[in-house]
Coordinates of C-alpha atoms in Angstrom, one line a residue:
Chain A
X1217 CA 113.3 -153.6 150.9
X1218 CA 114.5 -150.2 151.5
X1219 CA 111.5 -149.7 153.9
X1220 CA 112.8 -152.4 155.6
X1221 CA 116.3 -151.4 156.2
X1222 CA 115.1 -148.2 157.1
X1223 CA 113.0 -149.0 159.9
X1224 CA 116.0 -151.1 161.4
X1225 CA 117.7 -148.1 161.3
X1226 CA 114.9 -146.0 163.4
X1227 CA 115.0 -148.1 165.5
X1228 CA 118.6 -148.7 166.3
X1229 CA 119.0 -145.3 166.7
X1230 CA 116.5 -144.3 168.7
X1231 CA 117.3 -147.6 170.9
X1232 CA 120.8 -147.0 170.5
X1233 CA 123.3 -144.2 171.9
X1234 CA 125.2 -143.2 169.2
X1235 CA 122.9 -140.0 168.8
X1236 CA 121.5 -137.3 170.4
X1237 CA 117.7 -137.1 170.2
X1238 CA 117.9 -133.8 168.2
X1239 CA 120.7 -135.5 165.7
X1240 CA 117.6 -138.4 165.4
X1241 CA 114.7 -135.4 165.2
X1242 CA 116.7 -133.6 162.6
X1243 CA 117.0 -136.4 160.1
X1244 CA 120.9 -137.4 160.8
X1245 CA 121.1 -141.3 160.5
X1246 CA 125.0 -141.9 160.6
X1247 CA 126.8 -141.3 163.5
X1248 CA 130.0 -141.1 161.8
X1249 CA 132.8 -138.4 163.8
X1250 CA 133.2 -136.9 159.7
X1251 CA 130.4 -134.8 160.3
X1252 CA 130.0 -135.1 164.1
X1253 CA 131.3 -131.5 163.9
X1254 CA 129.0 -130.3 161.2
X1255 CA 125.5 -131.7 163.2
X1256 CA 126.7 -130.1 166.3
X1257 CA 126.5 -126.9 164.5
X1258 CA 123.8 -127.5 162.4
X1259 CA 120.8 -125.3 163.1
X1260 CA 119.0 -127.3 160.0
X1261 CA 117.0 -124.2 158.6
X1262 CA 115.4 -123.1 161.5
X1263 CA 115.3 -125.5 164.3
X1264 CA 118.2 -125.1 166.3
X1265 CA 120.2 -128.1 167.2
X1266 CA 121.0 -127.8 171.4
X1267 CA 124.2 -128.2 172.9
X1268 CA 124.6 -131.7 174.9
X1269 CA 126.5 -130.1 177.7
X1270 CA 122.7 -129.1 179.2
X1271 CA 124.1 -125.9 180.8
X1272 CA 121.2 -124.1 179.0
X1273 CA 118.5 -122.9 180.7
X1274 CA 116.3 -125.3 178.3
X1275 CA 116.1 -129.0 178.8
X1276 CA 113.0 -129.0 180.4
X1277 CA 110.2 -128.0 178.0
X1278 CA 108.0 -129.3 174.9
X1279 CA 108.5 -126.4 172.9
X1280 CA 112.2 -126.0 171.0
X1281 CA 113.4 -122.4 170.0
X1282 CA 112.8 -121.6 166.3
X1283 CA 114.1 -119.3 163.3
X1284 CA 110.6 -117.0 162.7
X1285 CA 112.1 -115.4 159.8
X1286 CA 113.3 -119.0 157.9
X1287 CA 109.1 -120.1 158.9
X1288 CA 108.4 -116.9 156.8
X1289 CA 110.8 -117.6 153.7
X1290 CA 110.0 -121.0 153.8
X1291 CA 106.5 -120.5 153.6
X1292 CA 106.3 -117.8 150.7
X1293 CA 107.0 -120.6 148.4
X1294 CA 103.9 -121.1 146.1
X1295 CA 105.0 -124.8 145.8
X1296 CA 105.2 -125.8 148.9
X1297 CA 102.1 -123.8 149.8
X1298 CA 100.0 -125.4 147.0
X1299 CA 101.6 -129.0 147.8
X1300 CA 99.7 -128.9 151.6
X1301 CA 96.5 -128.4 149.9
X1302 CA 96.0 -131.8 149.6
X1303 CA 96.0 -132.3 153.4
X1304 CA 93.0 -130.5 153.6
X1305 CA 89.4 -131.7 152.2
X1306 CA 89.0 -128.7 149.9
X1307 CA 91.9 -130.5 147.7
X1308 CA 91.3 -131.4 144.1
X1309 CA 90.1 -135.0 144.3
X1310 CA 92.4 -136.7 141.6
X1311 CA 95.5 -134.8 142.3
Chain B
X317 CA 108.3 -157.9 176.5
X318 CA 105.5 -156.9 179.2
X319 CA 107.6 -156.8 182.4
X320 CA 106.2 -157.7 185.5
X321 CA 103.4 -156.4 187.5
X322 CA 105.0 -153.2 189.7
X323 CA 103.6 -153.7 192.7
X324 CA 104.8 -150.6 194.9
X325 CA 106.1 -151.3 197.8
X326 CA 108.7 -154.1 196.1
X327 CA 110.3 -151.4 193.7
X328 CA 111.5 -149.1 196.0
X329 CA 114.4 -150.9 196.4
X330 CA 115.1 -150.4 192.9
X331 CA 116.5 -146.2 192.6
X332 CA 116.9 -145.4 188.9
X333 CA 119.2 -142.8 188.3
X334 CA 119.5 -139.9 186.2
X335 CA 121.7 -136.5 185.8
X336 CA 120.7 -132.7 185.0
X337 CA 117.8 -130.9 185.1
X338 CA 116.7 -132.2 181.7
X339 CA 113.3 -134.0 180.9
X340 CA 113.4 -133.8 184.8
X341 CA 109.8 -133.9 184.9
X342 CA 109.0 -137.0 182.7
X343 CA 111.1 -138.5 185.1
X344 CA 108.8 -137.4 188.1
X345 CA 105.9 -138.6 186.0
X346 CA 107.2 -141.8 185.1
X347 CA 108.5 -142.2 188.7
X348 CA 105.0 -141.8 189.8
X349 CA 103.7 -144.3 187.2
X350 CA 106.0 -147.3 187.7
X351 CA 106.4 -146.8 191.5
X352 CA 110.1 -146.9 190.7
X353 CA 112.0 -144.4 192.6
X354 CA 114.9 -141.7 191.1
X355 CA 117.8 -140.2 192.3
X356 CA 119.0 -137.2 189.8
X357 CA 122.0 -135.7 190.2
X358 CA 123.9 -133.1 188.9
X359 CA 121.3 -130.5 188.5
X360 CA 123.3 -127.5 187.0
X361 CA 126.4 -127.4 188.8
X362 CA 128.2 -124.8 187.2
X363 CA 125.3 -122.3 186.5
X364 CA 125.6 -119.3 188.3
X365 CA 122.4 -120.4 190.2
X366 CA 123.3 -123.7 191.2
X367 CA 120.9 -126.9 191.6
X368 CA 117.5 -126.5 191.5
X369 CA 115.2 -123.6 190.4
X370 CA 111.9 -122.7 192.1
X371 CA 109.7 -123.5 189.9
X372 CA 111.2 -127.0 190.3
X373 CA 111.3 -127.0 193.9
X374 CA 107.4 -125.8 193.5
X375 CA 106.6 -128.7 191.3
X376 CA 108.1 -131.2 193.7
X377 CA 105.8 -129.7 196.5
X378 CA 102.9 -130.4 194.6
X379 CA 103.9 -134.0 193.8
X380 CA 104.2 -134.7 197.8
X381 CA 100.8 -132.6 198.3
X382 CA 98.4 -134.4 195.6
X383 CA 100.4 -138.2 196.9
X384 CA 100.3 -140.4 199.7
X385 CA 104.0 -141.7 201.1
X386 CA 106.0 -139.9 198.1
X387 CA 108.8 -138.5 199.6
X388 CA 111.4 -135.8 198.4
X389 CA 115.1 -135.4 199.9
X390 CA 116.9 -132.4 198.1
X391 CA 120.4 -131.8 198.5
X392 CA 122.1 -129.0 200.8
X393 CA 123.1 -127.6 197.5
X394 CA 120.5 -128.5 195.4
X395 CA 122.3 -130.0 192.7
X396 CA 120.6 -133.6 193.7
X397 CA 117.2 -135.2 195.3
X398 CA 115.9 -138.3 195.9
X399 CA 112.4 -139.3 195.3
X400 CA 110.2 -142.3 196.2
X401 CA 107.1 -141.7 194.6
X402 CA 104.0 -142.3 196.9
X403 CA 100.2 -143.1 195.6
X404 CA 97.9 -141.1 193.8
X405 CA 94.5 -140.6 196.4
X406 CA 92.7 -137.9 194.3
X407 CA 90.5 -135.8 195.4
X408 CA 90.5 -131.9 195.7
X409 CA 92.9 -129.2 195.9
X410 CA 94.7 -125.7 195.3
X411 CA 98.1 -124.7 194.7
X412 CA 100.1 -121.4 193.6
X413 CA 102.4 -122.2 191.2
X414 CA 105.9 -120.5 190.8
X415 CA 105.9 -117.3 188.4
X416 CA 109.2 -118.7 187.4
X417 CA 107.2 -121.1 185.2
X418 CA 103.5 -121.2 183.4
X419 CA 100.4 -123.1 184.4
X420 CA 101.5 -125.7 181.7
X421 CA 104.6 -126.8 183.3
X422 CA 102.4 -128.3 186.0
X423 CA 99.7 -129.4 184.0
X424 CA 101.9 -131.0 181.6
X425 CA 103.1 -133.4 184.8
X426 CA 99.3 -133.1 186.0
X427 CA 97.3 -134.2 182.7
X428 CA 99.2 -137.5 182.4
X429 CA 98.8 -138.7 186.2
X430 CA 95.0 -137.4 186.9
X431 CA 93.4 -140.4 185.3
X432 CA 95.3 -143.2 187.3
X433 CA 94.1 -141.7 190.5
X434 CA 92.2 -143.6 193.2
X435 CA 88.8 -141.1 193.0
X436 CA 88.5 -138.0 190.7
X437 CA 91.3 -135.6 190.5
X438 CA 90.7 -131.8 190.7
X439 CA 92.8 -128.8 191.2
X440 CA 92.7 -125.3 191.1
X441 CA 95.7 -123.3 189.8
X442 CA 96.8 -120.3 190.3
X443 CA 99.8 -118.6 188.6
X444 CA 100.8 -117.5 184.3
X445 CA 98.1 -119.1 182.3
X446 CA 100.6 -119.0 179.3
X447 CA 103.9 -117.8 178.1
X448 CA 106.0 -117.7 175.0
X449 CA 108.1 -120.8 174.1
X450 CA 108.2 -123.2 176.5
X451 CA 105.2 -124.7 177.8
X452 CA 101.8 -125.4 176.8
X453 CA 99.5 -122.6 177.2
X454 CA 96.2 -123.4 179.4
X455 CA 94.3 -122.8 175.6
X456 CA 96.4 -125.7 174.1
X457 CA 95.8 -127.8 176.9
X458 CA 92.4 -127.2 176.9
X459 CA 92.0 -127.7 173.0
X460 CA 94.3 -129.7 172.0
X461 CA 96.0 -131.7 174.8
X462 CA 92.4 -133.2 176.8
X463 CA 90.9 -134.0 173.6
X464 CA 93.9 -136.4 173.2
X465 CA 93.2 -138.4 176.1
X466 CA 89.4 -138.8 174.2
X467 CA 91.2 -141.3 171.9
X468 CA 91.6 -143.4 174.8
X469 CA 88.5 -143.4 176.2
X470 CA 88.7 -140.8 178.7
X471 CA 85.9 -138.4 178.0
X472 CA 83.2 -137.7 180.7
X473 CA 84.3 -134.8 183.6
X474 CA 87.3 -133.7 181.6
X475 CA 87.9 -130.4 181.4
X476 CA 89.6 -127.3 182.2
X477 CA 88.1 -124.0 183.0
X478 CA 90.3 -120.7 182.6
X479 CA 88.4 -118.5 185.4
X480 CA 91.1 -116.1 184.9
X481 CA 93.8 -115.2 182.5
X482 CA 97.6 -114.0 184.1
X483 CA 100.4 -113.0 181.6
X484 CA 103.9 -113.2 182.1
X485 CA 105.5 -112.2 184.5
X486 CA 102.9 -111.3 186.6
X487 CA 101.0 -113.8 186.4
X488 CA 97.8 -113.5 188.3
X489 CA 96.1 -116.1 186.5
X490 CA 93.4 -119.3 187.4
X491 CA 92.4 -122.4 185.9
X492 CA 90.4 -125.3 187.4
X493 CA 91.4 -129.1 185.6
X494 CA 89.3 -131.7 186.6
X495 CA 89.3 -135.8 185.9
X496 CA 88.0 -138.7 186.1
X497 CA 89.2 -142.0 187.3
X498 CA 90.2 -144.2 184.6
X499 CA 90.2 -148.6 185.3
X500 CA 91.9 -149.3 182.1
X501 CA 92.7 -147.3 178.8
X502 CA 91.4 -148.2 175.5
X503 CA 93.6 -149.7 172.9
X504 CA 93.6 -147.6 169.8
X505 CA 94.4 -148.3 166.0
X506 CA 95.0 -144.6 165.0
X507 CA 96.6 -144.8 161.4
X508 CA 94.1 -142.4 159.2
X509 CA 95.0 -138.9 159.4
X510 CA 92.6 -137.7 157.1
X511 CA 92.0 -134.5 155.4
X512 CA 91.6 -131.5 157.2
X513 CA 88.3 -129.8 157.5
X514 CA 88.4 -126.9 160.1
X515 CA 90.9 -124.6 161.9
X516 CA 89.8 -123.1 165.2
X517 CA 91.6 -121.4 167.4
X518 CA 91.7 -118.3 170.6
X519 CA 93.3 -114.9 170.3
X520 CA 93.2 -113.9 174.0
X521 CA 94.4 -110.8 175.4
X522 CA 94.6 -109.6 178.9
X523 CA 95.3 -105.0 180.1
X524 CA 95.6 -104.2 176.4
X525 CA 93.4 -102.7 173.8
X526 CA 90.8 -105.4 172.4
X527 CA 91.8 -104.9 168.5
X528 CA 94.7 -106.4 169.5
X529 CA 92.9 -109.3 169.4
X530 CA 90.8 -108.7 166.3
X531 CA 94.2 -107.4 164.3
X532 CA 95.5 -111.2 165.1
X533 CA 92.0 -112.9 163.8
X534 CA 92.7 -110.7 160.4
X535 CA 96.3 -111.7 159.9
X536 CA 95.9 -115.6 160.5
X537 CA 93.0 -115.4 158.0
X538 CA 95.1 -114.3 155.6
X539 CA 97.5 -116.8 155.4
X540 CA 95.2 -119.7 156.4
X541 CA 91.8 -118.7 154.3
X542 CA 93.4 -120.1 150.8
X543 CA 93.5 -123.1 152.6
X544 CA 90.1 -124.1 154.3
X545 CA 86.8 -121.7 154.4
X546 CA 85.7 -123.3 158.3
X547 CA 87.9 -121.3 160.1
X548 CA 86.8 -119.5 163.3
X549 CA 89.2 -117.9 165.6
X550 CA 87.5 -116.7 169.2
X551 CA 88.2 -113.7 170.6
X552 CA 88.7 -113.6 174.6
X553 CA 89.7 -110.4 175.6
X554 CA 89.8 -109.9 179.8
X555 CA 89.5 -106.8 181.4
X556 CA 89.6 -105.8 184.7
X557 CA 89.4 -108.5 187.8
X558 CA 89.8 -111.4 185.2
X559 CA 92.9 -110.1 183.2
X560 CA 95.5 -110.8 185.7
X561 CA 98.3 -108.1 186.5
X562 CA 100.5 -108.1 183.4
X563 CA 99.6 -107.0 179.6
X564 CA 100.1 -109.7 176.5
X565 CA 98.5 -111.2 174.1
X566 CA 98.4 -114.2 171.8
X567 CA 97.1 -116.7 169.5
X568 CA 96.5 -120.4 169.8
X569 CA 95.6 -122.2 166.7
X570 CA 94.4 -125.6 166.3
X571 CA 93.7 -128.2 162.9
X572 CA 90.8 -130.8 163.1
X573 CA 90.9 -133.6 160.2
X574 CA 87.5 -135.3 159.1
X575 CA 89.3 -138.7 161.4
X576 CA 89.8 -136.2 164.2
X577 CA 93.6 -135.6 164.5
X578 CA 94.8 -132.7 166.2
X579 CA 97.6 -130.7 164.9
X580 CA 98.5 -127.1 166.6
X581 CA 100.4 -124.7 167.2
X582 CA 100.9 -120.8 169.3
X583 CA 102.4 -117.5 169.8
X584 CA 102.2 -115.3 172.5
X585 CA 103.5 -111.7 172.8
X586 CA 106.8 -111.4 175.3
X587 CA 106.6 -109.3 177.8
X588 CA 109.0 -106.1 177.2
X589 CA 111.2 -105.7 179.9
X590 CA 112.2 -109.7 179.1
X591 CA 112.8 -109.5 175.3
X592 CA 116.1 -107.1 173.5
X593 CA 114.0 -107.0 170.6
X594 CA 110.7 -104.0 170.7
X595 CA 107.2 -106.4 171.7
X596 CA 106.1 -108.0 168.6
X597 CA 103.0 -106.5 166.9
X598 CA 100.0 -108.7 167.5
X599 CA 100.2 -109.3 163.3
X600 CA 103.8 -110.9 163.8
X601 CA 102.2 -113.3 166.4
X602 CA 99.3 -114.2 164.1
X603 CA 101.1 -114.4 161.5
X604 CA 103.7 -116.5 163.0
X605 CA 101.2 -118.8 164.8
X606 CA 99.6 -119.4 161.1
X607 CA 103.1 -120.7 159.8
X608 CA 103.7 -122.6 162.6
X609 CA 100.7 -124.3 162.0
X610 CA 101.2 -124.6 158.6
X611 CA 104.6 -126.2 159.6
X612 CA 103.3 -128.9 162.5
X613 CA 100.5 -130.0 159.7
X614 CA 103.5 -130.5 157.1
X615 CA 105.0 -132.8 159.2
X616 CA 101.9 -135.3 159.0
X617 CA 100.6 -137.7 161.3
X618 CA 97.4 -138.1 163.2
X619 CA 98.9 -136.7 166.8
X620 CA 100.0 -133.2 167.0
X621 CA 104.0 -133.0 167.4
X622 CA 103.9 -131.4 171.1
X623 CA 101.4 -134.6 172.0
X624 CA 103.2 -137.7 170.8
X625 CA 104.9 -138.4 174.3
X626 CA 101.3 -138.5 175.7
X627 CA 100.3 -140.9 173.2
X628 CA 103.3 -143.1 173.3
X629 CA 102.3 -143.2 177.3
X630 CA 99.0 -144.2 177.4
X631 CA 99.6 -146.4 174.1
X632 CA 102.6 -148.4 176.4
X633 CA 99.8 -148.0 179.4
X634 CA 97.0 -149.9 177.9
X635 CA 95.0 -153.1 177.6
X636 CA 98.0 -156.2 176.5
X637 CA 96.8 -156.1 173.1
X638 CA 98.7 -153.7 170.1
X639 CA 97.9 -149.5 169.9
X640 CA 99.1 -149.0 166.1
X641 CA 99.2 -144.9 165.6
X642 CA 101.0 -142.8 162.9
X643 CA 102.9 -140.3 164.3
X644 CA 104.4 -137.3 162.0
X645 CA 108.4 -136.0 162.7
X646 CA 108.9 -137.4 166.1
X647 CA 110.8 -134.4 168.0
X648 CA 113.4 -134.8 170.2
X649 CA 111.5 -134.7 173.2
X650 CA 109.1 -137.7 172.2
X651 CA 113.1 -140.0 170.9
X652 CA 113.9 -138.8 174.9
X653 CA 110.7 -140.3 176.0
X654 CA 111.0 -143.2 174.2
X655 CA 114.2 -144.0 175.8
X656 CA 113.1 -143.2 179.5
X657 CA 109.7 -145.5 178.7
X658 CA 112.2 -148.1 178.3
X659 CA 114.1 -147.6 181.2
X660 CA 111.2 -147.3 183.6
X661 CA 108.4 -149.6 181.8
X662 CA 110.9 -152.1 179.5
X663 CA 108.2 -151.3 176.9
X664 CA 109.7 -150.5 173.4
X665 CA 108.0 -149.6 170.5
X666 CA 107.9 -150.6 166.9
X667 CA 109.1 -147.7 164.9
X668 CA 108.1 -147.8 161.0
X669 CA 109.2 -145.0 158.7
X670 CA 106.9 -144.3 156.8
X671 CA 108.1 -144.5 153.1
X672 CA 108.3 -140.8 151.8
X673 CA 110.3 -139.4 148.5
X674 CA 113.5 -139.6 150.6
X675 CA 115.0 -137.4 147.1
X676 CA 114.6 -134.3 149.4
X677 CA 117.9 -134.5 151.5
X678 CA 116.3 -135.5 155.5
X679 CA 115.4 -133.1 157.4
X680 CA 113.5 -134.8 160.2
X681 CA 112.5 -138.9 160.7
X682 CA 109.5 -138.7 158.3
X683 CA 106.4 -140.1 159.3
X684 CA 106.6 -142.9 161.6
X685 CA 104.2 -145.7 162.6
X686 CA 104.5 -146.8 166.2
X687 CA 103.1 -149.8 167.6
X688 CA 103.3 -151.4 170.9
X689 CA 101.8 -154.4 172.9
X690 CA 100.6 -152.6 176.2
X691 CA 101.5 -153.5 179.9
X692 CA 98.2 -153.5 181.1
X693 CA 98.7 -151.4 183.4
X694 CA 96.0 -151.5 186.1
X695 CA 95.1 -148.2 187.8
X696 CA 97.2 -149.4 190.7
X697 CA 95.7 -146.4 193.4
X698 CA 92.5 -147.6 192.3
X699 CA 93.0 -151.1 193.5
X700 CA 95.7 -150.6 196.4
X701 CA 94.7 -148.0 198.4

């Protein structure tokens, strides 16, 4: 099942050395060149892909750099707000 | 899959070797673990400070203080070292850490190796008990990180003490993190993450007013109190001897679920000289902190985002039986540790996506449930030494 193939995939990847662990984090699954170019600049809304070359000061650290005003945005939106009631107990039962 | 036994003394011949500064210190850690020793090279070589900064240099003191036999050869330049990691004795002891760094850089190395000492492990700290955006503050360690290694069966003489609070860049902070010894760590089964049923947290300030600390309490309630009515948010506000020699402020928040997982997340203000941009207003930190947390409990799982390396470790660590635990968007950190787990313990994981409405175009791996057989990994200081 899709499930299935998926997991392969996780794993390969992660296991594998085709990608970068922030191409992995931030949901890329192919490593095909097409778009090599686009994930290297791809900041995916606010969590900012590092460069490879590790000339940054970061490298070292648990915490990654991230976009305060895309949080803000993206947490305005009613539906998004009203979907992550249901993590919490005081959700409707049923819904 | 388990490899075999490491006993010491017959690694050493083995050197694993690495390049740049990054993830340097999972390296030391799982150096220290495996008894397998490291040679990392290339550390910066075209920065305008070359090799090695202090803060590193600091930390790899304190490796060869709190060990017997480890032994550290850097580089005239600095760019490279050597290390052959020696046991962990335990016991007592004090060190200053760098200013370059905060108290959670060490204690992020610390945390994972207490519990495989020969006799309890405690230290005293000295140095920035937290700072924005890289490390852990000393609050998240405290309430978040130690309560992970509960799931695993380490509980009693656990804790960590902030006797004094230090902001950045002065520092002039002090914490005290004791642990116990432990023989061998529970296997867990850690798939429920249940629903969430209180929000705690600390807004801590140090040499400013104390509505500071108030003004953050009010802004995180408003953006969390739609959510959940148990939410209580300390205040800790130092003054005077306790309040270490630089102003800031800052908010750690943290998510409890009715099957006790952890999610969390933190803000802290900069200090001005450092940042372009005027010192945020303690309601930007709250209110950032709030979304943040909002964000890290969107992402699911039972183990907070910033704790899944931990987990994976002590998961690989245990009894030879299989640790099942579902794990929200694995960061790249944790898909880094995964691969240096491999290359200094052989152990991989199973990695199961967790099926999700993959309409939405991805964004991140999804949740993921990892599973492992452990290695059974003896508390070799215990027994050795």
């Amino acid at each position: 099942a899709a499930r299935m193939e998926r997991r392969r995939d996780l794993m390969t990847l992660v296991y594998g050395d085709e990608l970068s662990p922030e191409e992995i984090a931030s949901g890329k699954t192919r490593p095909s060149s097409a778009d090599a170019e686009s994930s290297q600049t791809a900041t995916d809304g606010f969590f900012r892909v590092t460069r490879q070359d590790g000339l940054d000061e970061e490298g070292d650290q648990l915490k990654t750099s991230i976009n305060r005003k895309a949080l803000e945005e993206k947490w305005q939106d009613e539906e998004l707000l009203s979907s992550l009631h249901n993590c919490f107990i005081t959700a409707p039962v049923g819904e | 899959m388990a490899p075999s036994s490491s006993s010491v003394p017959q690694q050493r011949k083995q050197i694993l070797r690495f390049t740049s500064h990054r993830h340097l210190r999972q390296r030391l850690l799982l150096s220290l673990l495996s008894g397998k020793s490291i040679i990392i090279s290339q550390i910066r070589p075209d920065d305008i400070h070359v090799g090695l900064r202090d803060y590193e240099i600091n930390l790899l003191r304190l490796l060869e203080r709190i060990t017997n036999g480890s032994t550290v050869e850097i580089s005239t330049t600095g760019t490279s070292f050597l290390f052959h990691p020696g046991l962990l004795p335990g016991g007592s002891y004090s060190h200053t850490c760098s200013l370059g760094r905060s108290i959670g850089y060490y204690l992020e190395v610390l945390v994972p190796l207490a519990p495989f000492c020969k006799k309890a492990f405690d230290i005293s700290l000295f140095g920035i008990t937290g700072e924005e955006g890289r490390d852990l503050t000393v609050d998240t360690i405290r309430t978040v990180t130690l309560p992970h290694l509960h799931i695993f069966g380490i509980t009693e003489n656990l804790e960590l003490q902030i006797k004094k609070r230090g902001a950045a860049p002065l520092g002039g902070g002090q914490v005290i993190f004791r642990c116990p010894v432990v023989r061998q760590l529970k296997t867990i089964q850690f798939i429920d993450k249940g629903k969430i049923k209180k929000i705690r947290g600390v807004a801590y300030s140090t040499r400013v007013s104390p509505q500071f600390a108030n003004r953050m309490v009010e802004s995180a309630r408003s953006v969390l109190n739609r959510f959940i009515p148990d939410i209580y948010l300390y205040t800790d506000v130092y003054k005077g001897e306790e309040s270490g020699k630089s102003p800031g402020y800052g908010l750690t928040l943290v998510s409890q679920s009715t099957t006790s997982a952890l999610h969390s997340f933190e803000s802290l203000s900069t200090p001005p000289s450092e940042s372009k941009t005027i010192q945020q207003t303690p309601e930007d930190i709250a209110l950032f902190s709030a979304r943040g947390l909002l964000e890290e409990i969107n992402k699911g799982g039972c183990v907070d985002g910033k704790h899944q390396w931990l987990v994976l470790l002590l998961m690989a660590l245990g009894k030879e039986d299989v640790g099942k635990c579902l794990m929200g968007d694995l960061t790249s950190h944790t898909i880094q540790f995964l691969r240096d787990m491999v290359t200094f313990f052989g152990v991989k994981f199973k990695l199961t996506p967790v099926q999700s409405d993959s309409s939405t175009e991805k964004t991140s791996t999804g949740e993921v449930m990892v599973s492992c057989v452990g290695i059974g990994y003896s508390n070799v200081n215990k027994s050795m030494a």
